[in-house]
């Protein structure tokens, strides 16, 4: 008999996320940011093979074809190297901007835009968006997609700004700590957040709660 009969029906293979960048705390303070070389494509140009082919070429058309291929190969190597450098620069800037998050957690995540990082790194905003998509960073707090660190700002009447992710974390903590006999309604969460200087509409609280797959107060009862 098959000891694992369920395998005959479930063919889904879970893919483990491998970080493209690692962030580690340094002994003297600060953070070390480095690329994961295992995820980088390894492309090299064999110069000896190129020389051998040129020597065997008997006409100008063949030599021109070999020269163009050689230039294309070198361009690809440079492009991949530039891409890796850009990923490292963007990740380093994200760590610098979100240093408090790495020290204290998601509640301290700062509002951050693509344009801010692009300006500081010296690249176009679309480049930051491209290298952040489907790229992951391994941190002491877990593995996050790079685009996780970009969040819109919500500003209170005192001028203090909060990121959407940090507010989600506050909502989750309020619900996690709620008394089972006194389940918090969305209206009550609005009042509790207002005490912390965060003014949100009830529908916004509901939207954030649903985004975290947390049921309503009726469901939680």
Short mmCIF file of C-alpha atoms in Angstrom, two decimals:
data_model
loop_
_atom_site.label_atom_id
_atom_site.label_comp_id
_atom_site.label_asym_id
_atom_site.label_seq_id
_atom_site.Cartn_x
_atom_site.Cartn_y
_atom_site.Cartn_z
CA UNK A 1 0.00 0.00 0.00
CA UNK A 2 1.11 3.56 -0.70
CA UNK A 3 2.08 5.20 2.63
CA UNK A 4 1.34 8.64 1.12
CA UNK A 5 -1.91 8.29 -0.85
CA UNK A 6 -2.51 12.04 -0.94
CA UNK A 7 0.40 12.52 -3.33
CA UNK A 8 -1.68 10.93 -6.08
CA UNK A 9 -4.06 13.93 -5.96
CA UNK A 10 -1.81 16.87 -5.06
CA UNK A 11 0.82 17.70 -7.66
CA UNK A 12 1.63 21.21 -6.44
CA UNK A 13 5.30 21.70 -5.59
CA UNK A 14 6.02 24.51 -3.15
CA UNK A 15 8.88 26.70 -4.35
CA UNK A 16 11.17 27.92 -1.60
CA UNK A 17 11.94 31.64 -1.80
CA UNK A 18 15.68 32.24 -2.10
CA UNK A 19 16.74 35.79 -1.13
CA UNK A 20 18.58 37.83 -3.76
CA UNK A 21 20.13 40.01 -1.04
CA UNK A 22 21.14 39.35 2.55
CA UNK A 23 21.07 41.89 5.40
CA UNK A 24 22.99 41.09 8.57
CA UNK A 25 23.72 43.17 11.68
CA UNK A 26 27.36 44.17 12.08
CA UNK A 27 29.14 43.68 15.43
CA UNK A 28 29.95 47.37 15.81
CA UNK A 29 26.47 48.53 14.77
CA UNK A 30 24.89 49.14 11.40
CA UNK A 31 23.97 46.63 8.74
CA UNK A 32 25.85 44.60 6.16
CA UNK A 33 24.14 44.31 2.76
CA UNK A 34 25.43 41.77 0.25
CA UNK A 35 24.19 39.99 -2.86
CA UNK A 36 23.43 36.30 -2.84
CA UNK A 37 25.85 35.07 -5.50
CA UNK A 38 23.92 31.81 -5.80
CA UNK A 39 20.97 33.60 -7.42
CA UNK A 40 23.03 35.59 -9.92
CA UNK A 41 23.28 34.27 -13.49
CA UNK A 42 26.82 33.14 -14.25
CA UNK A 43 27.81 34.25 -17.73
CA UNK A 44 31.42 34.40 -18.89
CA UNK A 45 33.06 35.06 -22.22
CA UNK A 46 35.68 32.54 -23.33
CA UNK A 47 38.35 34.82 -24.81
CA UNK A 48 40.56 31.90 -25.86
CA UNK A 49 37.70 30.42 -27.90
CA UNK A 50 37.14 33.82 -29.51
CA UNK A 51 40.79 34.09 -30.55
CA UNK A 52 40.72 30.54 -31.91
CA UNK A 53 37.62 31.24 -34.01
CA UNK A 54 39.11 34.46 -35.42
CA UNK A 55 42.20 32.60 -36.48
CA UNK A 56 40.08 30.02 -38.28
CA UNK A 57 37.96 32.65 -40.04
CA UNK A 58 38.91 32.78 -43.73
CA UNK A 59 36.92 35.77 -44.97
CA UNK A 60 35.79 39.20 -43.77
CA UNK A 61 32.15 38.15 -43.43
CA UNK A 62 33.04 35.36 -40.97
CA UNK A 63 35.37 37.66 -39.01
CA UNK A 64 32.63 40.31 -38.83
CA UNK A 65 30.10 37.74 -37.59
CA UNK A 66 32.49 36.50 -34.87
CA UNK A 67 33.30 40.08 -33.84
CA UNK A 68 29.60 40.97 -33.51
CA UNK A 69 28.92 37.86 -31.42
CA UNK A 70 31.88 38.71 -29.18
CA UNK A 71 30.60 42.26 -28.68
CA UNK A 72 27.10 41.01 -27.89
CA UNK A 73 28.47 38.55 -25.33
CA UNK A 74 30.53 41.26 -23.63
CA UNK A 75 27.51 43.56 -23.62
CA UNK A 76 25.45 40.86 -21.88
CA UNK A 77 28.13 40.35 -19.22
CA UNK A 78 28.30 44.10 -18.56
CA UNK A 79 24.50 44.39 -18.47
CA UNK A 80 24.21 41.58 -15.90
CA UNK A 81 26.96 43.15 -13.80
CA UNK A 82 25.23 46.53 -13.95
CA UNK A 83 21.93 44.90 -12.97
CA UNK A 84 23.52 43.23 -9.94
CA UNK A 85 25.12 46.53 -8.88
CA UNK A 86 21.77 48.31 -9.20
CA UNK A 87 20.01 45.69 -7.07
CA UNK A 88 22.69 46.08 -4.40
CA UNK A 89 22.47 49.89 -4.48
CA UNK A 90 18.67 49.84 -4.18
CA UNK A 91 18.75 47.27 -1.36
CA UNK A 92 21.42 49.29 0.49
CA UNK A 93 19.31 52.45 0.21
CA UNK A 94 16.22 50.59 1.44
CA UNK A 95 18.13 49.37 4.48
CA UNK A 96 19.37 52.90 5.15
CA UNK A 97 15.88 54.37 4.83
CA UNK A 98 14.20 51.62 6.88
CA UNK A 99 16.90 51.05 9.49
CA UNK A 100 14.42 51.47 12.35
CA UNK A 101 12.27 48.70 10.89
CA UNK A 102 15.17 46.25 11.02
CA UNK A 103 15.82 47.21 14.64
CA UNK A 104 12.25 47.36 15.98
CA UNK A 105 9.83 45.73 13.56
CA UNK A 106 7.10 46.47 11.03
CA UNK A 107 5.37 49.08 13.20
CA UNK A 108 8.34 51.35 12.54
CA UNK A 109 8.21 50.98 8.74
CA UNK A 110 8.58 54.44 7.22
CA UNK A 111 6.62 55.75 4.23
CA UNK A 112 8.89 55.47 1.20
CA UNK A 113 8.39 56.08 -2.52
CA UNK A 114 10.15 54.80 -5.61
CA UNK A 115 11.11 58.35 -6.57
CA UNK A 116 12.91 58.94 -3.25
CA UNK A 117 15.07 55.84 -3.66
CA UNK A 118 15.64 56.55 -7.36
CA UNK A 119 16.86 60.06 -6.59
CA UNK A 120 19.24 58.90 -3.86
CA UNK A 121 20.61 56.00 -5.90
CA UNK A 122 20.90 58.02 -9.10
CA UNK A 123 18.73 55.92 -11.41
CA UNK A 124 15.33 56.29 -13.05
CA UNK A 125 12.21 55.52 -11.02
CA UNK A 126 11.24 52.76 -13.46
CA UNK A 127 14.61 51.08 -12.84
CA UNK A 128 13.95 50.94 -9.11
CA UNK A 129 10.51 49.49 -9.78
CA UNK A 130 11.97 46.87 -12.12
CA UNK A 131 14.74 45.66 -9.79
CA UNK A 132 12.36 45.59 -6.81
CA UNK A 133 9.82 43.35 -8.49
CA UNK A 134 10.16 39.65 -7.58
CA UNK A 135 13.42 40.32 -5.73
CA UNK A 136 13.68 39.22 -2.11
CA UNK A 137 15.81 40.31 0.81
CA UNK A 138 16.76 38.00 3.68
CA UNK A 139 16.79 39.77 7.05
CA UNK A 140 16.91 38.75 10.72
CA UNK A 141 13.15 39.41 10.73
CA UNK A 142 12.40 37.14 7.80
CA UNK A 143 12.34 37.26 4.02
CA UNK A 144 10.61 40.20 2.35
CA UNK A 145 10.08 41.27 -1.23
CA UNK A 146 11.94 44.50 -1.91
CA UNK A 147 8.74 46.29 -2.90
CA UNK A 148 7.39 45.59 0.62
CA UNK A 149 9.50 48.52 1.84
CA UNK A 150 7.71 50.97 -0.41
CA UNK A 151 4.58 52.31 1.23
CA UNK A 152 2.33 55.33 0.91
CA UNK A 153 2.28 57.91 3.69
CA UNK A 154 -0.66 58.80 5.92
CA UNK A 155 -0.14 62.12 7.69
CA UNK A 156 -1.96 63.11 10.89
CA UNK A 157 -2.97 66.62 11.96
CA UNK A 158 0.38 67.06 13.75
CA UNK A 159 2.39 66.36 10.62
CA UNK A 160 3.57 62.89 11.67
CA UNK A 161 3.55 60.33 8.87
CA UNK A 162 2.82 56.61 9.05
CA UNK A 163 3.24 53.95 6.40
CA UNK A 164 0.30 51.79 5.40
CA UNK A 165 2.17 48.65 6.47
CA UNK A 166 2.93 50.03 9.94
CA UNK A 167 -0.78 50.87 10.41
CA UNK A 168 -1.74 47.35 9.32
CA UNK A 169 0.65 46.02 11.96
CA UNK A 170 -0.97 48.22 14.61
CA UNK A 171 -4.43 46.97 13.63
CA UNK A 172 -3.24 43.36 13.77
CA UNK A 173 -1.70 43.89 17.21
CA UNK A 174 -4.91 45.44 18.52
CA UNK A 175 -6.93 42.46 17.27
CA UNK A 176 -4.37 39.92 18.56
CA UNK A 177 -4.52 41.50 22.02
CA UNK A 178 -8.30 41.95 22.16
CA UNK A 179 -10.33 40.44 24.98
CA UNK A 180 -12.28 37.40 23.64
CA UNK A 181 -15.25 38.68 25.61
CA UNK A 182 -14.96 42.17 24.13
CA UNK A 183 -14.22 41.78 20.43
CA UNK A 184 -13.12 45.06 18.83
CA UNK A 185 -15.36 46.45 16.14
CA UNK A 186 -13.89 48.46 13.27
CA UNK A 187 -15.35 51.61 14.84
CA UNK A 188 -13.59 50.83 18.12
CA UNK A 189 -10.30 50.25 16.28
CA UNK A 190 -10.76 53.66 14.63
CA UNK A 191 -11.02 55.26 18.11
CA UNK A 192 -7.98 53.37 19.45
CA UNK A 193 -5.88 54.42 16.47
CA UNK A 194 -7.04 58.01 16.86
CA UNK A 195 -5.64 57.96 20.41
CA UNK A 196 -2.26 57.22 18.82
CA UNK A 197 -2.64 60.13 16.43
CA UNK A 198 -3.75 58.05 13.44
CA UNK A 199 -7.00 59.27 11.92
CA UNK A 200 -8.54 56.64 9.64
CA UNK A 201 -12.00 56.13 8.24
CA UNK A 202 -13.82 52.96 9.31
CA UNK A 203 -13.86 51.69 5.70
CA UNK A 204 -10.06 52.07 5.57
CA UNK A 205 -9.68 50.00 8.74
CA UNK A 206 -11.96 47.37 7.22
CA UNK A 207 -9.95 47.38 3.98
CA UNK A 208 -6.64 46.90 5.85
CA UNK A 209 -8.16 44.19 8.03
CA UNK A 210 -9.49 42.29 5.02
CA UNK A 211 -6.12 42.64 3.27
CA UNK A 212 -4.59 40.74 6.20
CA UNK A 213 -7.30 38.04 5.95
CA UNK A 214 -8.73 38.96 9.37
CA UNK A 215 -12.44 38.45 9.78
CA UNK A 216 -14.89 41.06 11.01
CA UNK A 217 -15.84 41.36 14.69
CA UNK A 218 -18.90 39.16 13.99
CA UNK A 219 -16.74 36.41 12.50
CA UNK A 220 -14.15 36.63 15.32
CA UNK A 221 -16.87 36.12 17.91
#
